[in-house]
Coordinates of C-alpha atoms in Angstrom, one line a residue:
X1 CA 129.9 30.9 86.7
X2 CA 131.8 31.5 83.3
X3 CA 135.2 33.2 84.5
X4 CA 134.8 35.7 81.5
X5 CA 131.8 36.9 82.9
X6 CA 133.5 37.4 86.1
X7 CA 136.1 39.3 84.8
X8 CA 133.7 41.6 83.0
X9 CA 132.0 42.2 86.7
X10 CA 135.5 42.9 88.0
X11 CA 135.7 45.5 85.4
X12 CA 132.4 46.9 86.2
X13 CA 133.7 47.1 89.8
X14 CA 136.6 48.8 88.5
X15 CA 134.6 51.2 86.7
X16 CA 132.3 52.1 89.9
X17 CA 135.4 52.6 92.1
X18 CA 137.0 55.4 89.2
X19 CA 133.3 57.0 89.7
X20 CA 133.9 57.1 93.4
X21 CA 137.4 58.4 93.3
X22 CA 136.3 61.2 90.3
X23 CA 133.7 62.8 92.8
X24 CA 136.5 63.4 95.5
X25 CA 137.7 67.1 96.0
X26 CA 141.5 67.9 95.9
X27 CA 143.0 67.4 99.6
X28 CA 144.1 70.7 101.0
X29 CA 147.7 71.1 101.7
X30 CA 149.1 72.4 105.0
X31 CA 153.0 73.8 104.9
X32 CA 155.3 75.2 107.3
X33 CA 157.7 77.5 106.9
X34 CA 160.9 78.7 109.3
X35 CA 162.9 81.9 107.8
X36 CA 165.8 84.2 109.4
X37 CA 167.5 81.6 111.6
X38 CA 171.1 80.6 111.7
X39 CA 172.5 83.8 110.6
X40 CA 174.8 86.2 112.1
X41 CA 174.5 89.3 114.9
X42 CA 170.7 89.3 116.0
X43 CA 169.6 86.8 113.7
X44 CA 172.1 84.2 115.4
X45 CA 170.4 80.8 116.2
X46 CA 166.5 81.5 116.7
X47 CA 166.3 84.7 117.7
X48 CA 165.0 86.1 115.3
X49 CA 163.0 83.3 113.3
X50 CA 160.1 83.6 111.9
X51 CA 158.0 80.5 111.7
X52 CA 154.6 80.8 109.3
X53 CA 152.1 77.4 109.3
X54 CA 150.0 77.7 106.4
X55 CA 146.9 75.8 104.9
X56 CA 146.6 76.0 101.4
X57 CA 143.6 74.7 99.1
X58 CA 143.5 74.6 95.3
X59 CA 140.0 75.0 94.1
X60 CA 138.9 73.6 90.8
X61 CA 137.0 76.0 88.1
X62 CA 135.5 75.7 85.0
X63 CA 133.3 72.5 85.9
X64 CA 136.8 70.0 86.1
X65 CA 135.2 68.0 88.8
X66 CA 131.8 67.6 87.2
X67 CA 133.4 67.0 84.0
X68 CA 135.8 64.3 85.7
X69 CA 132.8 62.7 87.3
X70 CA 131.0 62.8 83.9
X71 CA 134.1 61.0 82.0
X72 CA 134.0 58.4 85.0
X73 CA 130.2 57.7 84.6
X74 CA 130.8 57.2 80.8
X75 CA 133.8 54.6 81.7
X76 CA 131.2 52.7 84.0
X77 CA 128.6 52.3 81.4
X78 CA 131.1 51.0 78.6
X79 CA 132.2 48.7 81.2
X80 CA 128.6 47.7 82.0
X81 CA 128.1 46.9 78.0
X82 CA 131.2 45.1 77.5
X83 CA 129.9 42.6 80.5
X84 CA 126.9 42.5 78.0
X85 CA 128.6 42.0 75.0
X86 CA 130.6 39.4 76.6
X87 CA 127.3 37.4 78.2
X88 CA 125.9 37.6 74.7
X89 CA 128.9 36.0 73.1
X90 CA 128.7 33.4 75.6
X91 CA 125.1 32.7 75.0
X92 CA 125.7 32.3 71.3
X93 CA 128.4 30.1 71.8
X94 CA 126.7 27.8 74.0
X95 CA 123.5 27.7 71.4
X96 CA 126.1 26.9 68.5
X97 CA 127.0 24.2 71.0
X98 CA 123.7 23.0 71.5
X99 CA 122.7 22.8 68.0
X100 CA 126.1 21.0 66.8
X101 CA 125.6 18.4 69.5
X102 CA 122.0 18.0 68.4
X103 CA 123.4 18.0 64.6
X104 CA 125.5 15.1 66.0
X105 CA 122.9 13.0 67.4
X106 CA 121.0 13.3 64.0
X107 CA 123.6 12.3 62.0
X108 CA 124.7 9.1 64.5
X109 CA 120.9 8.1 63.8
X110 CA 121.3 8.5 59.8
X111 CA 124.4 6.5 60.0
X112 CA 123.0 3.7 61.9
X113 CA 120.1 3.7 59.5
X114 CA 122.4 3.7 56.9
X115 CA 124.6 0.7 58.7
X116 CA 121.2 -1.4 59.4
X117 CA 120.1 -0.9 55.6
X118 CA 123.7 -2.1 54.4
X119 CA 123.3 -5.1 56.8
X120 CA 120.3 -6.0 55.3
X121 CA 121.3 -5.7 52.1
X122 CA 124.8 -7.8 52.3
X123 CA 122.9 -10.2 53.5
X124 CA 120.5 -10.4 51.0
X125 CA 123.4 -10.3 48.4
X126 CA 125.5 -13.4 50.4
X127 CA 122.1 -15.2 49.9
X128 CA 121.7 -14.3 46.2
X129 CA 125.3 -15.0 45.3
X130 CA 125.5 -18.3 47.3
X131 CA 122.4 -19.2 45.2
X132 CA 124.5 -18.2 42.0
X133 CA 122.2 -15.7 41.2
X134 CA 124.6 -12.7 41.6
X135 CA 128.5 -12.8 40.6
X136 CA 131.0 -12.9 43.5
X137 CA 132.0 -9.6 43.0
X138 CA 128.4 -8.4 43.8
X139 CA 129.3 -9.8 47.1
X140 CA 132.7 -8.3 47.9
X141 CA 130.6 -5.1 46.7
X142 CA 128.3 -5.4 49.6
X143 CA 130.9 -6.3 52.1
X144 CA 132.9 -2.8 51.2
X145 CA 129.5 -0.9 51.4
X146 CA 128.8 -2.8 54.8
X147 CA 132.5 -1.8 55.8
X148 CA 131.9 2.1 54.6
X149 CA 128.9 2.7 56.9
X150 CA 130.6 1.2 59.9
X151 CA 133.4 3.4 59.6
X152 CA 130.9 6.3 58.6
X153 CA 128.7 5.2 62.1
X154 CA 132.3 5.3 64.4
X155 CA 133.1 8.6 62.7
X156 CA 129.6 10.0 63.3
X157 CA 129.7 8.7 66.9
X158 CA 133.3 10.6 67.9
X159 CA 131.7 13.6 66.0
X160 CA 129.0 13.3 68.8
X161 CA 131.5 12.8 71.3
X162 CA 133.0 15.7 70.6
X163 CA 130.1 17.8 70.4
X164 CA 128.8 16.7 73.7
X165 CA 132.1 17.3 75.5
X166 CA 132.3 21.0 73.8
X167 CA 128.7 21.6 75.0
X168 CA 129.3 19.9 78.5
X169 CA 132.7 22.7 78.8
X170 CA 130.3 25.3 79.5
X171 CA 129.3 23.9 82.9
X172 CA 131.9 22.3 83.8
X173 CA 132.7 19.2 81.7
X174 CA 130.0 17.1 83.4
X175 CA 128.5 14.8 80.2
X176 CA 125.7 13.2 82.1
X177 CA 123.0 15.2 80.3
X178 CA 120.8 13.9 77.5
X179 CA 119.8 16.1 74.7
X180 CA 115.9 16.8 73.6
X181 CA 116.0 15.7 69.8
X182 CA 112.8 17.3 69.4
X183 CA 114.4 20.6 69.4
X184 CA 116.1 19.7 66.1
X185 CA 113.5 21.4 64.1
X186 CA 112.5 24.0 61.9
X187 CA 111.0 26.8 64.4
X188 CA 109.7 29.8 63.3
X189 CA 111.8 32.8 62.7
X190 CA 111.7 35.1 65.6
X191 CA 109.9 38.7 64.5
X192 CA 113.1 41.3 64.5
X193 CA 111.9 44.9 63.5
X194 CA 114.2 46.0 60.5
X195 CA 113.5 49.7 61.3
X196 CA 114.5 49.3 65.5
X197 CA 117.7 47.0 64.8
X198 CA 120.3 49.5 65.3
X199 CA 118.6 50.1 68.6
X200 CA 118.3 47.0 70.0
X201 CA 122.2 46.1 68.8
X202 CA 124.3 46.1 71.6
X203 CA 127.4 46.9 69.3
X204 CA 125.8 50.3 68.0
X205 CA 124.7 50.6 72.1
X206 CA 128.7 50.2 72.7
X207 CA 129.7 52.4 69.7
X208 CA 127.1 54.8 71.3
X209 CA 128.4 54.7 74.8
X210 CA 132.3 55.2 73.5
X211 CA 130.9 58.4 71.9
X212 CA 129.7 60.1 75.3
X213 CA 132.6 58.9 76.8
X214 CA 134.9 60.7 74.1
X215 CA 132.5 64.1 74.4
X216 CA 133.2 63.8 78.0
X217 CA 136.2 63.5 78.1
X218 CA 136.6 66.5 75.3
X219 CA 134.8 68.3 78.2
X220 CA 137.1 67.5 80.9
X221 CA 140.1 68.9 78.5
X222 CA 138.2 72.2 78.0
X223 CA 137.7 72.7 81.6
X224 CA 141.6 71.7 81.7
X225 CA 141.9 75.2 80.0
X226 CA 141.3 76.9 83.0
X227 CA 144.0 77.8 86.0
X228 CA 142.9 76.6 88.9
X229 CA 143.6 79.4 91.8
X230 CA 145.0 78.0 95.6
X231 CA 144.3 80.0 98.6
X232 CA 146.3 80.2 101.3
X233 CA 145.6 81.1 105.1
X234 CA 147.9 81.0 107.8
X235 CA 149.6 82.2 111.2
X236 CA 153.2 83.8 111.8
X237 CA 155.2 84.1 114.6
X238 CA 157.8 86.5 115.2
X239 CA 160.6 85.4 118.0
X240 CA 162.1 88.6 118.4
X241 CA 159.0 90.1 119.5
X242 CA 158.4 88.2 122.3
X243 CA 156.5 85.4 120.6
X244 CA 153.8 87.8 118.8
X245 CA 152.0 86.7 115.7
X246 CA 149.5 87.5 112.9
X247 CA 147.9 85.9 110.3
X248 CA 148.6 85.4 106.7
X249 CA 146.8 84.8 103.6
X250 CA 147.3 84.7 100.0
X251 CA 146.3 83.6 96.4
X252 CA 148.4 82.1 93.6
X253 CA 147.1 81.9 90.1
X254 CA 148.9 79.8 87.4
X255 CA 149.2 82.0 84.1
X256 CA 148.3 80.3 80.8
X257 CA 150.7 81.8 79.0
X258 CA 152.4 78.7 77.0
X259 CA 150.2 75.9 78.0
X260 CA 146.6 76.2 77.6
X261 CA 146.1 72.4 77.0
X262 CA 145.1 73.6 73.2
X263 CA 146.9 70.4 71.7
X264 CA 144.8 68.1 74.0
X265 CA 141.8 69.7 73.1
X266 CA 141.9 69.5 69.4
X267 CA 143.1 66.2 70.0
X268 CA 139.6 65.4 71.7
X269 CA 137.6 66.8 69.5
X270 CA 139.1 64.8 66.5
X271 CA 138.5 61.6 68.9
X272 CA 134.9 62.7 69.3
X273 CA 134.2 63.3 65.4
X274 CA 136.0 59.7 64.9
X275 CA 133.8 58.1 67.3
X276 CA 130.9 59.9 65.1
X277 CA 132.0 58.2 62.3
X278 CA 132.4 54.8 63.6
X279 CA 128.6 55.1 65.2
X280 CA 127.4 55.7 61.6
X281 CA 129.8 53.4 60.0
X282 CA 128.6 50.7 62.8
X283 CA 124.7 51.1 62.2
X284 CA 125.3 50.5 58.5
X285 CA 127.0 47.4 59.4
X286 CA 124.7 45.8 61.7
X287 CA 122.1 46.6 59.2
X288 CA 124.0 44.9 56.0
X289 CA 124.6 42.0 58.9
X290 CA 120.8 42.1 59.9
X291 CA 119.7 41.9 56.2
X292 CA 122.2 39.3 55.6
X293 CA 121.2 37.0 58.4
X294 CA 117.4 37.5 57.4
X295 CA 117.8 36.4 53.6
X296 CA 120.0 33.1 55.0
X297 CA 117.2 32.0 57.4
X298 CA 114.8 32.2 54.6
X299 CA 116.8 30.9 52.4
X300 CA 118.1 27.9 55.0
X301 CA 114.3 27.6 56.0
X302 CA 113.1 26.9 52.6
X303 CA 115.9 24.4 51.9
X304 CA 114.3 22.1 54.7
X305 CA 111.2 22.3 54.1
X306 CA 111.5 21.2 50.5
X307 CA 114.1 18.9 51.9
X308 CA 111.8 17.4 54.3
X309 CA 108.7 17.9 51.9
X310 CA 109.9 16.7 48.8
X311 CA 113.5 15.3 48.7
X312 CA 113.2 13.0 51.6
X313 CA 109.8 11.6 51.1
X314 CA 110.8 10.5 46.8
X315 CA 114.3 9.3 47.9
X316 CA 112.5 6.9 51.0
X317 CA 110.4 5.7 48.0
X318 CA 112.8 5.2 45.6
X319 CA 114.8 3.0 48.2
X320 CA 111.8 0.9 49.1
X321 CA 111.2 0.3 44.8
X322 CA 115.0 -0.4 44.6
X323 CA 114.5 -2.9 47.4
X324 CA 111.7 -4.7 45.9
X325 CA 113.0 -4.7 42.6
X326 CA 116.1 -6.1 43.7
X327 CA 114.6 -8.7 45.6
X328 CA 112.7 -9.5 42.7
X329 CA 115.9 -9.7 40.5
X330 CA 115.0 -6.2 38.1
X331 CA 117.2 -4.4 39.7
X332 CA 121.0 -4.7 40.7
X333 CA 123.1 -4.0 44.1
X334 CA 124.3 -0.6 42.5
X335 CA 120.8 0.4 42.2
X336 CA 119.9 -0.5 45.7
X337 CA 123.2 1.0 46.8
X338 CA 122.5 4.5 44.7
X339 CA 119.3 4.5 46.2
X340 CA 120.4 4.4 49.9
X341 CA 122.9 6.6 49.4
X342 CA 120.6 9.4 47.8
X343 CA 118.5 8.6 51.2
X344 CA 121.3 9.3 53.5
X345 CA 122.6 12.3 51.7
X346 CA 119.1 14.1 51.4
X347 CA 118.9 13.4 55.4
X348 CA 122.3 14.6 55.8
X349 CA 121.7 17.6 53.9
X350 CA 118.6 18.1 55.7
X351 CA 120.8 18.3 58.9
X352 CA 123.3 20.9 57.5
X353 CA 120.9 23.1 56.7
X354 CA 119.1 23.6 59.8
X355 CA 122.6 23.7 61.4
X356 CA 123.5 26.6 59.2
X357 CA 119.7 28.0 60.0
X358 CA 120.3 27.6 63.9
X359 CA 123.9 29.3 63.7
X360 CA 122.6 32.1 61.7
X361 CA 119.6 32.2 64.1
X362 CA 122.3 32.3 66.9
X363 CA 124.1 35.2 65.1
X364 CA 120.7 37.1 64.7
X365 CA 120.1 36.7 68.4
X366 CA 123.6 38.1 69.6
X367 CA 123.2 41.0 66.9
X368 CA 119.9 42.1 68.7
X369 CA 120.4 41.1 72.2
X370 CA 117.8 38.6 71.8
X371 CA 118.4 37.2 75.3
X372 CA 120.0 39.8 77.1
X373 CA 117.4 39.8 80.3
X374 CA 119.1 36.2 81.0
X375 CA 122.4 37.8 81.7
X376 CA 123.1 38.0 85.6
X377 CA 123.5 42.0 86.7

């Protein structure tokens, strides 16, 4: 239902109409000519008039019609690729919005856990201050940390609302949906064949279609160098001979003396050459981008695994030890606060690494048209 897709579909319909028009043949021409009337002497009035009724038809030569149809077909193919590219862009944007919303939910969960820990720590500090085991400054710091955690949660909830609204905007703004948080984990990367990437890429297909369109345009320009003859057949009536008449026929051929379409042909050849260079450059760009995304996916995946397997468990253990030591009087409030922040930072780094991973995966899916079969048409 996206208006952009409907606009692209309208472009395809327009190109189909262009093909239908290109197949149409040239119209014949009907003409009437009256001469030798309203003169002097025997030519006074219409007594000596001669009337000619003639039907003329221009004949296309040099393959002009077939070249015109070929160009219209290439325009249609380009419009279909534009529709596909627009749909793939939309799918990529939806993927990004979806995983941004999942990441925002994860950050809200982290902020809530941080606030829970800060509340428990603040209550513990209050008891210790009341028992004169900690100075008043420790209580003030605990309250400040608690307030900071509340602010972080409020900001995370606002960011989640924004992310959900952005995601819902792709289907009309209805936010009555529930996200599956189980999807926010590290999947196995899709297997993309590096050797065949240039054939999978819709961007390369678009450049190839443009090259073919320009070749068809060059062929049409070459066919325009031929001058079409015009054949005519008619009937001439002689008023001064009791209305007798006779058939007339003729042929006219434009002379290519000054204009043989040389400039347009040369320009079309240069356009084809430019398209060939653009195609080769596009292939190299796609291969570079593919390799960059593959390396980024591997790097982000390794960062997620390291954070999940090493950093977060160690940070959780450090926080548990700090809390136990604080309760026993071995550690200060600042030690517990530092351990809690380290754990929150590690969890947030995991979320950001996953968000970056899914962002790069969405870009790779767009590059290789992974979900092209999901598109209408």
